[in-house]
Short mmCIF file of C-alpha atoms and ligand atoms in Angstrom, two decimals:
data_model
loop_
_atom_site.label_atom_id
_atom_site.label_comp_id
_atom_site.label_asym_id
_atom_site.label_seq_id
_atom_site.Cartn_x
_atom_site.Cartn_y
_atom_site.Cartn_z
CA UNK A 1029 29.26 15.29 27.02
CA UNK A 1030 25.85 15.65 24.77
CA UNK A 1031 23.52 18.05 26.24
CA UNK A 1032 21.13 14.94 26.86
CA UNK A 1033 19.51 13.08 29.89
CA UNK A 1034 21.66 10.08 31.49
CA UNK A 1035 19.62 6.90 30.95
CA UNK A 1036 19.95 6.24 34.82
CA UNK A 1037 18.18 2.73 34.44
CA UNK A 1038 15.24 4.40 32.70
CA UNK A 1039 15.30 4.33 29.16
CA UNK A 1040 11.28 5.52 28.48
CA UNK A 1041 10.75 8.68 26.12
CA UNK A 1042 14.28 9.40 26.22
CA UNK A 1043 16.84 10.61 23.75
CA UNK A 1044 19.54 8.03 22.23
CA UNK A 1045 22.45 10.27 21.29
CA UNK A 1046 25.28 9.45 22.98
CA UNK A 1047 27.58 6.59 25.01
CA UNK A 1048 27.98 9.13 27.48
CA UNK A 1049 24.44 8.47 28.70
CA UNK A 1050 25.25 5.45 29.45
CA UNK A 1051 26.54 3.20 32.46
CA UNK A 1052 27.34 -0.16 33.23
CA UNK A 1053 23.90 -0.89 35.08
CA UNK A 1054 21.97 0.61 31.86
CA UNK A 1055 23.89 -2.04 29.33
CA UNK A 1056 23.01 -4.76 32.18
CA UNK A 1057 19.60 -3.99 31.49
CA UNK A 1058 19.36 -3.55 27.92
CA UNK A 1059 21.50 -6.66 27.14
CA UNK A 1060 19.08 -8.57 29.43
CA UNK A 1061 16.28 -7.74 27.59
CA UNK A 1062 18.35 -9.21 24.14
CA UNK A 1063 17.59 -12.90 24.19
CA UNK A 1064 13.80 -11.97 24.34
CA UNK A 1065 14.28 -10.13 21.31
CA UNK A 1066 16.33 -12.79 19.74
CA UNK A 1067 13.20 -15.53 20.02
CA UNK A 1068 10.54 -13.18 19.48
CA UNK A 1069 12.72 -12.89 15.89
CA UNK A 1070 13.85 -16.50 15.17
CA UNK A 1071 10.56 -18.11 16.27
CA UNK A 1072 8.55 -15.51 14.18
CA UNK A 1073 6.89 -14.84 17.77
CA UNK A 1074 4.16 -12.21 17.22
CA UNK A 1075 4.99 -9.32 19.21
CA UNK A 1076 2.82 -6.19 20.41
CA UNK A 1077 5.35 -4.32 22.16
CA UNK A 1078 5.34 -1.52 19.53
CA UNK A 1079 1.59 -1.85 18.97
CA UNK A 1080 0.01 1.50 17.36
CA UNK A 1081 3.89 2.81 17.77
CA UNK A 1082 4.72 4.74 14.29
CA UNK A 1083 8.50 5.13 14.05
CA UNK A 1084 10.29 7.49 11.45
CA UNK A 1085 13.11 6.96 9.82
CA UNK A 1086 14.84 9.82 8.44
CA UNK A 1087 18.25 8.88 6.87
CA UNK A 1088 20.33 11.83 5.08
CA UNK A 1089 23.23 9.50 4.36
CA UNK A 1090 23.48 5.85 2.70
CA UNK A 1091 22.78 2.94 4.74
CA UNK A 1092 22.34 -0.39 4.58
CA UNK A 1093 22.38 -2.52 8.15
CA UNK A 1094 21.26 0.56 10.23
CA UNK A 1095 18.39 1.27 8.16
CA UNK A 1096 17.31 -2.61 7.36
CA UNK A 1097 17.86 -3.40 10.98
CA UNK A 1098 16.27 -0.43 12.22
CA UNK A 1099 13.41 -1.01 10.05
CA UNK A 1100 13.32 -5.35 10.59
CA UNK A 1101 13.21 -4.13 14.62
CA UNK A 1102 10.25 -2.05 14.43
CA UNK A 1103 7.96 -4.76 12.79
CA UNK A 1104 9.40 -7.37 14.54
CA UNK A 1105 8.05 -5.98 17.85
CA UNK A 1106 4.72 -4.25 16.28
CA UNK A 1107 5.65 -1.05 15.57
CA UNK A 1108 5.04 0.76 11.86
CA UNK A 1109 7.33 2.74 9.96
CA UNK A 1110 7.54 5.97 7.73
CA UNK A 1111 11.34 5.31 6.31
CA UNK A 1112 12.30 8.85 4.22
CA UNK A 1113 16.01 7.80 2.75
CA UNK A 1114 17.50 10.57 1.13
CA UNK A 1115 15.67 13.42 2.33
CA UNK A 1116 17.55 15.92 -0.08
CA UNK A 1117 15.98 14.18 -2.87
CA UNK A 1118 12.70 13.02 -1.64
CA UNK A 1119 11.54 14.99 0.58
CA UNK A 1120 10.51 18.84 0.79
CA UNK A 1121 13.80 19.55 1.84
CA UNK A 1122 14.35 20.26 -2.06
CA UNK A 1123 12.85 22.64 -2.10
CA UNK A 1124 14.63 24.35 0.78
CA UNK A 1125 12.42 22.90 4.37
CA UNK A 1126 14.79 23.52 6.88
CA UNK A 1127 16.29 20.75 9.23
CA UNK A 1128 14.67 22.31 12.12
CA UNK A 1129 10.98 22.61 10.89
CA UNK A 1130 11.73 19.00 8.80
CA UNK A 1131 12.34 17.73 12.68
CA UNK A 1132 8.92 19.23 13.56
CA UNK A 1133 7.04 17.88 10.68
CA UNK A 1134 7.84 14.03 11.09
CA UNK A 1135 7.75 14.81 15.07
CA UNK A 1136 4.00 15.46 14.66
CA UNK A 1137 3.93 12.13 12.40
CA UNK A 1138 5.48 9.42 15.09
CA UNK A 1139 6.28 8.22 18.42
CA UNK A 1140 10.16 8.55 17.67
CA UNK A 1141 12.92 9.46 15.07
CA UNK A 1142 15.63 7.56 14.33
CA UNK A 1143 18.42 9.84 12.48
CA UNK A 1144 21.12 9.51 10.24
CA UNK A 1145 22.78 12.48 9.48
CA UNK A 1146 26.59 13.34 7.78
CA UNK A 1147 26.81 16.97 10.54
CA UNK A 1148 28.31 15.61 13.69
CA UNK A 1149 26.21 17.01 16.34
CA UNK A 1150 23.05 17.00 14.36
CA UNK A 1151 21.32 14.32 16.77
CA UNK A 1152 21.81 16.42 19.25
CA UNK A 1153 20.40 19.54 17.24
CA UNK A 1154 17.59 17.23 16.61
CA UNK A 1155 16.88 16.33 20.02
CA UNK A 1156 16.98 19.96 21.06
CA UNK A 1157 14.02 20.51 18.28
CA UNK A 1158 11.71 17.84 18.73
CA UNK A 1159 9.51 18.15 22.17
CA UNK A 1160 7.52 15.65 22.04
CA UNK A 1161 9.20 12.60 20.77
CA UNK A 1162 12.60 10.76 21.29
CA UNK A 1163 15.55 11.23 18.90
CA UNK A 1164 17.58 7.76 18.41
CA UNK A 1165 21.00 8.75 16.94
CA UNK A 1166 21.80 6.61 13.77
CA UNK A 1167 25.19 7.99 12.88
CA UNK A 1168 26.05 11.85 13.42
CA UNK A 1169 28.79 12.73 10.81
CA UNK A 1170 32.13 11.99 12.62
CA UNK A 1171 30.40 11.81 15.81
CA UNK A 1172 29.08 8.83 17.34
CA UNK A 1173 26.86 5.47 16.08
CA UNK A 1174 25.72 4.61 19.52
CA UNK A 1175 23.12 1.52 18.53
CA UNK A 1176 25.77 -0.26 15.97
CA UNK A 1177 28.62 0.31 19.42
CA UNK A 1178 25.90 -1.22 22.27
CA UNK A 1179 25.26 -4.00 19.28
CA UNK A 1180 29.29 -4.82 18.83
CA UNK A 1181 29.56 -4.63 22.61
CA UNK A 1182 26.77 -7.02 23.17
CA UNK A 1183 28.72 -9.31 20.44
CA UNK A 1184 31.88 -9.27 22.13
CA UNK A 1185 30.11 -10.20 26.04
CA UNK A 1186 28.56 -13.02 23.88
CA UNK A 1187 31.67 -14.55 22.60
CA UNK A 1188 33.88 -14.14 25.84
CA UNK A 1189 31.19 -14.09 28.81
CA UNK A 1190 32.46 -11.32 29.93
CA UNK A 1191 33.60 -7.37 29.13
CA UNK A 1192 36.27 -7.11 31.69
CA UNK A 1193 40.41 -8.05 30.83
CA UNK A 1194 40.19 -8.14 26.77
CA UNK A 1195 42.38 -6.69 24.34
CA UNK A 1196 40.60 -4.69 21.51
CA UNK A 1197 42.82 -3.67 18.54
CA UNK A 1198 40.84 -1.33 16.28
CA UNK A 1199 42.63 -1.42 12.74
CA UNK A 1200 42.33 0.92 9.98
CA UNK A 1201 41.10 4.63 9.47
CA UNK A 1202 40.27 5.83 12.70
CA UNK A 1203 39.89 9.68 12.48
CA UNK A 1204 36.27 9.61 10.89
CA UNK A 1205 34.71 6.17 12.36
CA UNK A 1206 32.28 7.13 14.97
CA UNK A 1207 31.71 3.72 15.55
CA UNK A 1208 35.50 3.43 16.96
CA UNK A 1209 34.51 6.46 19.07
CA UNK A 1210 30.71 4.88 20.44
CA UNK A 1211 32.36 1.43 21.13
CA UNK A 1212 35.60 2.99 22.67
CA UNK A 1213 33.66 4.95 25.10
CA UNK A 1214 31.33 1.79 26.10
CA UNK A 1215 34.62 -0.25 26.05
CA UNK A 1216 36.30 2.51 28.96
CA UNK A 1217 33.02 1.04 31.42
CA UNK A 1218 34.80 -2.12 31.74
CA UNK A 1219 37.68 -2.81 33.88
CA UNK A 1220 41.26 -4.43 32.33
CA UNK A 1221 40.01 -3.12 29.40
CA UNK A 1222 43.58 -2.80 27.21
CA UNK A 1223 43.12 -0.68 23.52
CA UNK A 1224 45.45 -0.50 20.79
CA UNK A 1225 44.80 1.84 17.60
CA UNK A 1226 46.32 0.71 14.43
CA UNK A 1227 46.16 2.94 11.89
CA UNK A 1228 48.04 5.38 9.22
CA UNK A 1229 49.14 8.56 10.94
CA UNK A 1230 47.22 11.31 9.03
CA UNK A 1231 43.98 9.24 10.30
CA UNK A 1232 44.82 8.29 13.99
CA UNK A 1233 42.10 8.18 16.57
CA UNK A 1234 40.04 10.92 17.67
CA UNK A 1235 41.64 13.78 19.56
CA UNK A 1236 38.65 13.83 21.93
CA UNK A 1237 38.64 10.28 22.64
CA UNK A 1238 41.81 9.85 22.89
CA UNK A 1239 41.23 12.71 25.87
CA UNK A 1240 38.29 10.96 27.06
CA UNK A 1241 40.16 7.70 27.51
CA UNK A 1242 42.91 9.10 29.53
CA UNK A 1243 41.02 10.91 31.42
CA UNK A 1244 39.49 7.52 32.25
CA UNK A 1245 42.97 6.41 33.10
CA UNK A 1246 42.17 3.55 30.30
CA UNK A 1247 45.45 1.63 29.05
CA UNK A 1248 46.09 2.81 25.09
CA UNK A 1249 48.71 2.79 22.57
CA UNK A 1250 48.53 4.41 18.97
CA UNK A 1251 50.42 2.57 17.15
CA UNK A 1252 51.23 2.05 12.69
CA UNK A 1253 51.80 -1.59 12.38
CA UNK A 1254 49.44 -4.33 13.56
CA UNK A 1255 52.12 -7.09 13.44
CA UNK A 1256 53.06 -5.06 16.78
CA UNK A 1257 49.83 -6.60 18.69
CA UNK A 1258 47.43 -8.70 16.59
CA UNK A 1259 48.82 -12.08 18.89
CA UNK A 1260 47.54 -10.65 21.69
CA UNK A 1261 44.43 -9.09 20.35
CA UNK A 1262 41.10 -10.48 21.29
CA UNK A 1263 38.96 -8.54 19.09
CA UNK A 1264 39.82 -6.96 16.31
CA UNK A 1265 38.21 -4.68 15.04
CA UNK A 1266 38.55 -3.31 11.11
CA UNK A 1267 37.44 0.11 9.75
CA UNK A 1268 36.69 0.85 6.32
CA UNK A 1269 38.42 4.27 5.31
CA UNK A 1270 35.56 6.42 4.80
CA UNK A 1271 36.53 7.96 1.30
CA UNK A 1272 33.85 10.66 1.75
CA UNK A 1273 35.54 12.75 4.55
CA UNK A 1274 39.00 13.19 3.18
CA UNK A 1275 40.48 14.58 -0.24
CA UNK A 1276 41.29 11.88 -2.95
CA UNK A 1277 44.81 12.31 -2.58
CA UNK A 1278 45.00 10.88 0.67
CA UNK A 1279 42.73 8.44 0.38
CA UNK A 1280 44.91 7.05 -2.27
CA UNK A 1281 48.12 6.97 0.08
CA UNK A 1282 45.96 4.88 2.49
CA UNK A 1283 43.34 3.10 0.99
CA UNK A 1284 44.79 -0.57 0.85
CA UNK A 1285 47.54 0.17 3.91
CA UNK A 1286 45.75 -2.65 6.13
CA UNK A 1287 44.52 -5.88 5.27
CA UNK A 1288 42.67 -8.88 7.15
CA UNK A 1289 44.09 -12.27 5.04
CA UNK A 1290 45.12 -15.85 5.85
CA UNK A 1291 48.11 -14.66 6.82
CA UNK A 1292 46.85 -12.78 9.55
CA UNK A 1293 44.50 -15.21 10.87
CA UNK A 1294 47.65 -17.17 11.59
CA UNK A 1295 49.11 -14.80 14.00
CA UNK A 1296 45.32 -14.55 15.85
CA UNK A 1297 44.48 -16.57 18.80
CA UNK A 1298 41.86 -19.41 18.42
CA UNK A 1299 39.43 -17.86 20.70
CA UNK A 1300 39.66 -14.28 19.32
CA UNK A 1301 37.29 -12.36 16.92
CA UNK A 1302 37.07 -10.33 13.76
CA UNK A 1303 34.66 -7.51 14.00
CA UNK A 1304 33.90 -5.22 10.97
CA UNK A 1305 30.76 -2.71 11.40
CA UNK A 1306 30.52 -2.68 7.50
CA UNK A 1307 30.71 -2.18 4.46
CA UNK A 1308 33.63 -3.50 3.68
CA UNK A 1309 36.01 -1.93 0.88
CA UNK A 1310 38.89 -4.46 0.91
CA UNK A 1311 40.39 -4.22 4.48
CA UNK A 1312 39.41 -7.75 5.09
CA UNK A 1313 39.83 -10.31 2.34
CA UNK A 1314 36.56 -12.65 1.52
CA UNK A 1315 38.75 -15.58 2.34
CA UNK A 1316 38.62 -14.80 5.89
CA UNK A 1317 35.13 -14.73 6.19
CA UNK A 1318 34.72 -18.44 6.72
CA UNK A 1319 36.62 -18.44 9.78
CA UNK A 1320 34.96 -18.89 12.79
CA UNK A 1321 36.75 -16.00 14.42
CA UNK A 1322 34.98 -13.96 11.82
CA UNK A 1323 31.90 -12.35 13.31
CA UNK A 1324 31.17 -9.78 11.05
CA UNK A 1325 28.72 -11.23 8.31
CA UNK A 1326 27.06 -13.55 11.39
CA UNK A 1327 26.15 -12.52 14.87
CA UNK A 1328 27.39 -8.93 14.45
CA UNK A 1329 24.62 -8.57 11.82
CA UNK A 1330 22.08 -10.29 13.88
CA UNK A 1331 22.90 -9.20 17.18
CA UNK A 1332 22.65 -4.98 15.54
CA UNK A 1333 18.67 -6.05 14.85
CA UNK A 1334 18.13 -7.70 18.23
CA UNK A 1335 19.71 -5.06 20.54
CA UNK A 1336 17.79 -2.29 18.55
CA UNK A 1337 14.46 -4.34 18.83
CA UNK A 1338 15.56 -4.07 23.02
CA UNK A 1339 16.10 -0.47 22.86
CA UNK A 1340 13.45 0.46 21.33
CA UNK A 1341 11.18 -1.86 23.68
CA UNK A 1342 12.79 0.00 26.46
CA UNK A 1343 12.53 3.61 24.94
CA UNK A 1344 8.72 3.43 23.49
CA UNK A 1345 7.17 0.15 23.98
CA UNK A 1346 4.44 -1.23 26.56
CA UNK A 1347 6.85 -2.71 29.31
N1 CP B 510 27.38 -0.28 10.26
C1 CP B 510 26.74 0.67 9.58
O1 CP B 510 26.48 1.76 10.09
O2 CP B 510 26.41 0.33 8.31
P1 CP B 510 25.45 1.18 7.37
O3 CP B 510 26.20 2.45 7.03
O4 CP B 510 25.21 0.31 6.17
O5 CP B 510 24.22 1.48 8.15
#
């Protein structure tokens, strides 16, 4: 558990670092605050929630759909930005600032940091640094990627009108995703929850998740070959294997292992989904993305700027 405050149905001022924080009543309310979000967006509504709010974000790792979402939430509700991407380049951490005292710098800037970091547990080490402001967790090595989980979760009640009695296969390199890890953990609220984790052996799931989930008494199976479940998955959910955690040699054994085609949408049910967190490196093939079971380029997308612009409403804005 991350040494941070439960949410307990009030998110203002406080820390986003972990699903722990989190319970079923807390999503309620977040998720109800979504659709707002979602017309304030599509109808170009002008919004003042984040009025005179200045948020940094400070992103030591690549991103693409965390940052731009991040970033399109903000202004969509008000707020400003001071985006620093690549800190070890561009910032005075070349020339040898420290993480804590860079914390207490951009602290002194803004209302709230939003961190990407590749040291698992740096969020936290953030959030134990900076008094004054909340820390929102964008990605914490092999930690967790709370926002992109409550964003996948809110995609999946959307679909099926409900969280209870699915089927989630996760597919693909498991061992480094914190997103399997955030959306696992929300997943383990929900009762009849069944998982399955497909993936090569030298990358299973998480030791500590797997704890956490039995120790939730959730049903799980680890399992190598997807032809084993996919007709009775309904969501499944693909992992890229993150090349930058592992030596090249066995990223070459399993780069390529798993892969979303045709032929797999076959064995799917009609009414199930394809979720992918992205990017993409060849685990799903482009001919799937047509499909409408194939959520990842659509609402998962949209739905990842909308439930940010809700949390941050809840965390900093006027409400
Ligand atoms: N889903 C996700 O975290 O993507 P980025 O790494 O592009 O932010």
């Amino acid at each position: 558990m991350a040494n941070v405050d439960k949410i307990g149905g009030n998110f203002k001022g406080k820390d986003i670092i972990s699903l722990d924080q989190f319970s079923e009543k807390d999503i309620k309310i977040l998720f109800s605050q979504v659709p707002k979000m979602r017309d304030i967006a599509l109808k170009a509504m002008p919004s003042k929630i984040l009025a005179g709010k200045i948020v940094v974000l400070l992103f030591y790792e690549p991103s693409s759909r965390t940052f731009g979402s991040f970033s399109t939430a903000i202004k969509q509700i008000g707020g400003q930005t001071v985006e620093i991407l690549n800190p070890q380049q561009f910032s005075s951490v070349v020339k040898g600032e420290t993480f804590e005292d860079t914390i207490r710098v951009f602290e002194a800037y803004s209302d709230a940091i939003i961190l990407r970091h590749p040291e698992t547990g740096s969020a936290q080490k953030a959030a134990d640094i900076a008094k004054f402001v909340p820390i929102i967790n964008a990605g914490d090595g092999i930690g967790e990627h709370p926002t992109q989980a409550l964003a996948d979760l809110y995609t999946i009640k959307e679909k099926f009108k409900r969280l209870n009695n699915l089927h989630v296969v996760f597919l693909g390199e498991l061992a480094h995703y914190r997103t399997v890890n955030s959306l696992a953990k929300l997943l383990a609220l929900y009762p009849g929850i069944k998982m399955s984790f497909v993936s090569p052996p030298q990358v299973g799931l998480n030791p500590n998740i797997r704890s956490y989930l039995k120790e939730k008494k959730v049903k799980i199976q680890e399992l190598q070959d997807l032809d084993e479940v996919i007709r009775d998955a309904d969501i499944l959910s693909v992992s890229r294997v993150k090349k930058e955690f592992m030596p090249e040699d066995l990223y070459r054994k399993i780069q390529g292992k798993y892969r979303v085609d045709n032929n797999t949408l076959l064995k799917m049910k009609k009414e199930s989904i394809i979720m992918h967190p992205l990017p993409r490196v060849g685990e799903i093939l482009m001919e799937v993305d047509s499909d409408p079971r194939a959520v990842y380029l659509r609402t998962q997308i949209r739905n990842g700027t909308y439930v940010r612009m809700a949390l941050l409403a809840l965390v900093l804005g006027k409400t």
